[in-house]
């Protein structure tokens, strides 16, 4: 099970054990990260699961889809190339050690 390093909105760092095959959003939500609202339930239509991927992990996680970019472009907290919707990141073994930061609430 990949261990993902999560920095919440308060700046607190913790480790999330994320099951392979679930979305990162589902893992965060299931483990009680209340900063992830996920209002649309993972349909990529609300951007309330916005996270920022650590710079060293961008290539491992892969780029945002056009649909994600469209949603994230309106965020004042957009970090081009690093902002992602956590509902669109499927956890895989290669994510062991992944670093993410939960974006500020809009």
GROMACS .gro file of C-alpha atoms in nm:
model
  106
    1UNK     CA    1   0.000   0.000   0.000
    2UNK     CA    2   0.162   0.328  -0.107
    3UNK     CA    3   0.236   0.581   0.163
    4UNK     CA    4   0.149   0.933   0.054
    5UNK     CA    5   0.279   1.239   0.236
    6UNK     CA    6  -0.004   1.488   0.282
    7UNK     CA    7   0.024   1.850   0.395
    8UNK     CA    8  -0.315   1.984   0.501
    9UNK     CA    9  -0.435   2.343   0.490
   10UNK     CA   10  -0.292   2.411   0.834
   11UNK     CA   11   0.053   2.299   0.719
   12UNK     CA   12   0.045   1.976   0.917
   13UNK     CA   13   0.219   1.686   0.747
   14UNK     CA   14   0.093   1.329   0.783
   15UNK     CA   15   0.123   0.997   0.605
   16UNK     CA   16  -0.174   0.842   0.426
   17UNK     CA   17  -0.179   0.469   0.351
   18UNK     CA   18  -0.362   0.471   0.017
   19UNK     CA   19  -0.501   0.149  -0.133
   20UNK     CA   20  -0.400   0.083  -0.492
   21UNK     CA   21  -0.689   0.123  -0.734
   22UNK     CA   22  -0.882   0.389  -0.543
   23UNK     CA   23  -0.865   0.753  -0.636
   24UNK     CA   24  -0.649   0.972  -0.417
   25UNK     CA   25  -0.966   1.167  -0.327
   26UNK     CA   26  -1.138   0.849  -0.203
   27UNK     CA   27  -0.837   0.761   0.012
   28UNK     CA   28  -0.817   1.111   0.158
   29UNK     CA   29  -1.191   1.121   0.227
   30UNK     CA   30  -1.198   0.770   0.376
   31UNK     CA   31  -0.914   0.858   0.614
   32UNK     CA   32  -1.093   1.168   0.743
   33UNK     CA   33  -0.913   1.451   0.565
   34UNK     CA   34  -1.195   1.702   0.607
   35UNK     CA   35  -1.021   1.958   0.382
   36UNK     CA   36  -1.122   1.743   0.085
   37UNK     CA   37  -1.492   1.816   0.032
   38UNK     CA   38  -1.533   1.618  -0.292
   39UNK     CA   39  -1.882   1.759  -0.340
   40UNK     CA   40  -1.930   1.593  -0.680
   41UNK     CA   41  -1.820   1.252  -0.550
   42UNK     CA   42  -1.536   1.219  -0.797
   43UNK     CA   43  -1.704   1.324  -1.121
   44UNK     CA   44  -1.449   1.599  -1.193
   45UNK     CA   45  -1.714   1.869  -1.188
   46UNK     CA   46  -1.651   2.075  -0.873
   47UNK     CA   47  -1.276   2.108  -0.799
   48UNK     CA   48  -1.331   2.074  -0.422
   49UNK     CA   49  -1.062   1.804  -0.412
   50UNK     CA   50  -0.786   2.028  -0.551
   51UNK     CA   51  -0.436   1.922  -0.448
   52UNK     CA   52  -0.089   2.036  -0.546
   53UNK     CA   53   0.154   1.759  -0.639
   54UNK     CA   54   0.513   1.786  -0.517
   55UNK     CA   55   0.744   1.907  -0.793
   56UNK     CA   56   0.946   1.584  -0.793
   57UNK     CA   57   0.628   1.380  -0.849
   58UNK     CA   58   0.468   1.561  -1.142
   59UNK     CA   59   0.597   1.317  -1.404
   60UNK     CA   60   0.503   1.013  -1.194
   61UNK     CA   61   0.145   1.134  -1.140
   62UNK     CA   62   0.109   1.260  -1.496
   63UNK     CA   63  -0.053   1.571  -1.638
   64UNK     CA   64  -0.403   1.696  -1.570
   65UNK     CA   65  -0.663   1.620  -1.834
   66UNK     CA   66  -0.816   1.902  -2.034
   67UNK     CA   67  -1.131   1.868  -1.823
   68UNK     CA   68  -0.928   1.912  -1.502
   69UNK     CA   69  -0.742   2.212  -1.639
   70UNK     CA   70  -1.072   2.377  -1.734
   71UNK     CA   71  -1.199   2.340  -1.376
   72UNK     CA   72  -0.875   2.440  -1.209
   73UNK     CA   73  -0.808   2.748  -1.424
   74UNK     CA   74  -1.063   2.947  -1.227
   75UNK     CA   75  -0.886   2.878  -0.897
   76UNK     CA   76  -0.678   3.160  -0.751
   77UNK     CA   77  -0.460   2.882  -0.605
   78UNK     CA   78  -0.378   2.717  -0.939
   79UNK     CA   79  -0.020   2.600  -0.965
   80UNK     CA   80   0.029   2.526  -1.336
   81UNK     CA   81   0.160   2.179  -1.399
   82UNK     CA   82   0.120   2.080  -1.034
   83UNK     CA   83  -0.248   2.139  -0.953
   84UNK     CA   84  -0.465   1.831  -0.989
   85UNK     CA   85  -0.806   1.706  -0.889
   86UNK     CA   86  -0.739   1.425  -0.645
   87UNK     CA   87  -1.044   1.240  -0.779
   88UNK     CA   88  -0.860   1.203  -1.110
   89UNK     CA   89  -0.544   1.047  -0.965
   90UNK     CA   90  -0.571   0.669  -0.937
   91UNK     CA   91  -0.335   0.540  -0.670
   92UNK     CA   92  -0.072   0.300  -0.806
   93UNK     CA   93   0.230   0.134  -0.645
   94UNK     CA   94   0.459   0.396  -0.803
   95UNK     CA   95   0.297   0.660  -0.582
   96UNK     CA   96   0.476   0.529  -0.272
   97UNK     CA   97   0.632   0.843  -0.119
   98UNK     CA   98   0.417   1.083  -0.326
   99UNK     CA   99   0.399   1.430  -0.175
  100UNK     CA  100   0.084   1.639  -0.205
  101UNK     CA  101  -0.053   1.955  -0.046
  102UNK     CA  102  -0.424   2.020  -0.011
  103UNK     CA  103  -0.500   2.349  -0.185
  104UNK     CA  104  -0.656   2.635   0.012
  105UNK     CA  105  -1.035   2.656   0.014
  106UNK     CA  106  -1.182   2.902  -0.231
   0.00000   0.00000   0.00000
